Amino acid sequence: PPAELLAPIGLRDACRQAMADNEPARSSKLHEDVSSKLTRMGIAHANDLCVPRLGYHVDIAILPAAGTSGADDGAAPRQSARAASGENGDAPAELLDDDVATRAREAVRAATAKYVGIVIEVDGPTHYDDERRLRPASEMIRRHLALAGWGVLDVPYWEWDALKGPARKAYLANLLARAGLL
C-alpha cells in the first residue's frame, strides 16, 4: 500500500501490542468440546494462543514439537492459556490405540513441518452471516494468519452440532485430511 495509507511505525507497534495484551474472550462450550476431543485423540495443543506478530488470539493452536522443522514466529501461549493434553503432553495410552486418532496425529506431524503451526478456529453463529458465510472480520483474520505461514482450519458450529459421539473424532481427523495435512 502507498506509504500515506500506513500508520506510523510506532502507532502500528502500539496497536499490535494492545491487541496482544487484550485478554481473549472466555472459551465457548463449542471450543471446549473440540479441544477435549483433540486431547482424547492424543493431539497436544494450546487454547487461546496469542500470535504476537499479528496480535490475534486464536482458539486452538497446534505447534511444532520442540526440535521439529516448523518455522518460529515467536508465538507463545499466554500464561492463562490452558494446555490441552494429558500428563507430560501425552494423552492417556488407552485413547491412543484408535486408527482415527493415529491418522490425525500423523497429519499434525506432517502439517507442523509445513506450516508455522496449525490454527483451528471454532466459530459460533456470530462469526457467520445468515447464509453461513464468514463475516469479513473473521475472514480477514484467517487471511492474515495464512499469509504469516499458519495453516488455518475451521470448525463451523452447525457442522459440529450435527455430530455426536465418535463421529466428532472422525470429523476432526477428516478435517485435517481434507486440508491436505495427511
Coordinates of C-alpha atoms in Angstrom, one line a residue:
P1 CA 0.0 0.0 0.0
P2 CA 1.1 3.6 -0.5
A3 CA 3.1 5.0 2.4
E4 CA 0.5 7.7 3.1
L5 CA -2.1 5.0 3.9
L6 CA 0.1 3.3 6.5
A7 CA 0.1 4.3 10.2
P8 CA 3.5 5.5 11.6
I9 CA 5.6 2.5 12.8
G10 CA 5.2 3.5 16.5
L11 CA 1.5 3.6 16.2
R12 CA 1.4 0.2 14.4
D13 CA 3.5 -1.3 17.1
A14 CA 1.4 0.2 19.8
C15 CA -1.8 -1.2 18.2
R16 CA -0.3 -4.6 17.8
Q17 CA 0.8 -4.7 21.4
A18 CA -2.7 -3.5 22.6
M19 CA -4.2 -6.4 20.7
A20 CA -1.8 -8.9 22.2
D21 CA -2.4 -7.6 25.7
N22 CA -6.2 -7.9 25.4
E23 CA -7.5 -10.9 27.2
P24 CA -9.2 -13.4 24.9
A25 CA -12.9 -14.0 25.3
R26 CA -13.9 -16.8 27.6
S27 CA -13.9 -20.1 25.6
S28 CA -17.3 -21.3 24.5
K29 CA -18.7 -24.7 25.2
L30 CA -18.2 -25.5 21.5
H31 CA -14.5 -24.6 21.7
E32 CA -14.0 -26.6 24.9
D33 CA -15.7 -29.6 23.3
V34 CA -13.5 -29.5 20.2
S35 CA -10.4 -29.1 22.4
S36 CA -11.5 -32.0 24.6
K37 CA -11.8 -34.3 21.5
L38 CA -8.4 -33.3 20.3
T39 CA -7.0 -34.2 23.7
R40 CA -8.7 -37.6 23.6
M41 CA -7.1 -38.1 20.2
G42 CA -3.7 -37.5 21.6
I43 CA -3.1 -34.2 19.9
A44 CA -1.3 -31.7 22.1
H45 CA -2.4 -28.1 21.5
A46 CA -2.8 -24.8 23.2
N47 CA -6.0 -22.9 23.7
D48 CA -6.4 -19.1 23.4
L49 CA -2.9 -18.7 21.9
C50 CA -1.8 -15.1 21.1
V51 CA 0.1 -14.8 17.9
P52 CA 2.4 -11.9 18.9
R53 CA 3.4 -10.5 15.5
L54 CA -0.2 -10.4 14.5
G55 CA -1.8 -9.8 17.9
Y56 CA -4.7 -12.2 17.2
H57 CA -5.9 -14.7 19.8
V58 CA -6.7 -18.0 18.1
D59 CA -9.0 -20.7 19.5
I60 CA -6.7 -23.7 19.2
A61 CA -3.1 -23.9 18.0
I62 CA -1.1 -27.0 17.2
L63 CA 2.5 -26.0 17.4
P64 CA 5.5 -28.0 16.2
A65 CA 7.1 -30.1 18.9
A66 CA 10.5 -28.9 20.1
G67 CA 13.2 -29.9 17.7
T68 CA 10.9 -30.3 14.6
S69 CA 11.3 -28.2 11.5
G70 CA 8.3 -25.9 11.8
A71 CA 9.1 -22.2 11.5
D72 CA 9.4 -20.0 14.6
D73 CA 7.1 -17.0 14.5
G74 CA 7.6 -16.2 18.2
A75 CA 4.1 -17.4 19.1
A76 CA 3.7 -18.5 22.7
P77 CA 0.6 -19.3 24.7
R78 CA -0.4 -16.6 27.2
Q79 CA 0.2 -17.5 30.8
S80 CA -3.6 -18.0 31.0
A81 CA -3.7 -20.4 28.1
R82 CA -4.7 -23.9 29.0
A83 CA -2.5 -26.7 27.7
A84 CA -4.9 -29.3 26.4
S85 CA -3.0 -32.5 26.7
G86 CA -2.5 -35.3 29.2
E87 CA 0.3 -35.9 31.6
N88 CA 3.6 -34.5 30.1
G89 CA 1.8 -33.5 26.9
D90 CA 0.7 -37.1 26.1
A91 CA -2.8 -38.4 26.0
P92 CA -3.7 -41.4 28.2
A93 CA -2.5 -44.6 26.4
E94 CA -5.9 -46.1 26.2
L95 CA -7.0 -43.2 24.0
L96 CA -4.2 -43.6 21.5
D97 CA -4.9 -47.1 20.2
D98 CA -7.5 -45.8 17.7
D99 CA -6.9 -45.7 13.9
V100 CA -8.7 -42.3 13.6
A101 CA -6.6 -40.7 16.3
T102 CA -3.4 -42.2 14.9
R103 CA -4.2 -40.8 11.5
A104 CA -4.9 -37.4 12.9
R105 CA -1.6 -37.3 14.9
E106 CA 0.3 -38.3 11.7
A107 CA -1.5 -35.4 9.9
V108 CA -0.4 -33.0 12.6
R109 CA 3.2 -34.1 12.4
A110 CA 3.2 -33.5 8.7
A111 CA 1.4 -30.2 8.9
T112 CA 3.6 -28.7 11.6
A113 CA 6.6 -29.4 9.4
K114 CA 5.0 -27.5 6.6
Y115 CA 3.4 -24.6 8.5
V116 CA 4.4 -22.3 11.4
G117 CA 1.6 -24.1 13.2
I118 CA -2.0 -25.1 12.7
V119 CA -4.8 -22.9 13.9
I120 CA -8.3 -24.4 14.4
E121 CA -10.9 -21.7 14.7
V122 CA -14.1 -22.9 16.4
D123 CA -16.7 -20.4 15.4
G124 CA -20.3 -20.0 16.7
P125 CA -23.1 -18.1 15.0
T126 CA -21.7 -14.6 15.5
H127 CA -18.9 -15.3 13.1
Y128 CA -21.3 -16.1 10.2
D129 CA -24.0 -14.2 8.3
D130 CA -27.5 -15.5 7.6
E131 CA -26.2 -17.6 4.7
R132 CA -23.4 -19.2 6.8
R133 CA -20.6 -17.2 5.2
L134 CA -17.8 -16.0 7.4
R135 CA -18.2 -12.3 8.3
P136 CA -15.4 -10.0 6.9
A137 CA -13.6 -9.6 10.2
S138 CA -13.3 -13.4 10.7
E139 CA -12.2 -13.8 7.1
M140 CA -9.5 -11.1 7.4
I141 CA -8.0 -12.8 10.5
R142 CA -7.8 -16.1 8.6
R143 CA -6.1 -14.4 5.6
H144 CA -3.5 -12.7 7.9
L145 CA -2.8 -16.0 9.7
A146 CA -2.3 -17.8 6.3
L147 CA -0.1 -15.0 5.0
A148 CA 2.1 -15.4 8.2
G149 CA 2.6 -19.1 7.4
W150 CA -0.1 -20.7 9.6
G151 CA -2.4 -23.5 8.4
V152 CA -6.0 -22.4 9.2
L153 CA -8.8 -24.8 9.7
D154 CA -12.5 -24.0 10.6
V155 CA -15.0 -25.9 12.7
P156 CA -18.4 -24.2 12.0
Y157 CA -20.9 -24.7 14.8
W158 CA -23.6 -26.2 12.6
E159 CA -21.3 -29.0 11.4
W160 CA -20.1 -29.8 14.9
D161 CA -23.6 -29.7 16.4
A162 CA -24.9 -32.2 13.8
L163 CA -22.4 -34.8 15.1
K164 CA -22.5 -37.0 18.1
G165 CA -20.0 -39.3 19.9
P166 CA -17.3 -41.0 17.8
A167 CA -18.5 -39.0 14.7
R168 CA -16.9 -35.9 16.2
K169 CA -13.5 -37.6 16.4
A170 CA -13.8 -38.7 12.8
Y171 CA -14.8 -35.2 11.8
L172 CA -11.6 -33.7 13.2
A173 CA -9.4 -36.4 11.6
N174 CA -11.2 -35.8 8.3
L175 CA -10.8 -32.0 8.7
L176 CA -7.0 -32.5 8.9
A177 CA -7.1 -34.9 5.9
R178 CA -9.3 -32.6 3.7
A179 CA -6.9 -29.7 4.4
G180 CA -4.1 -31.8 2.8
L181 CA -2.4 -32.5 6.1
L182 CA -2.4 -36.3 5.7

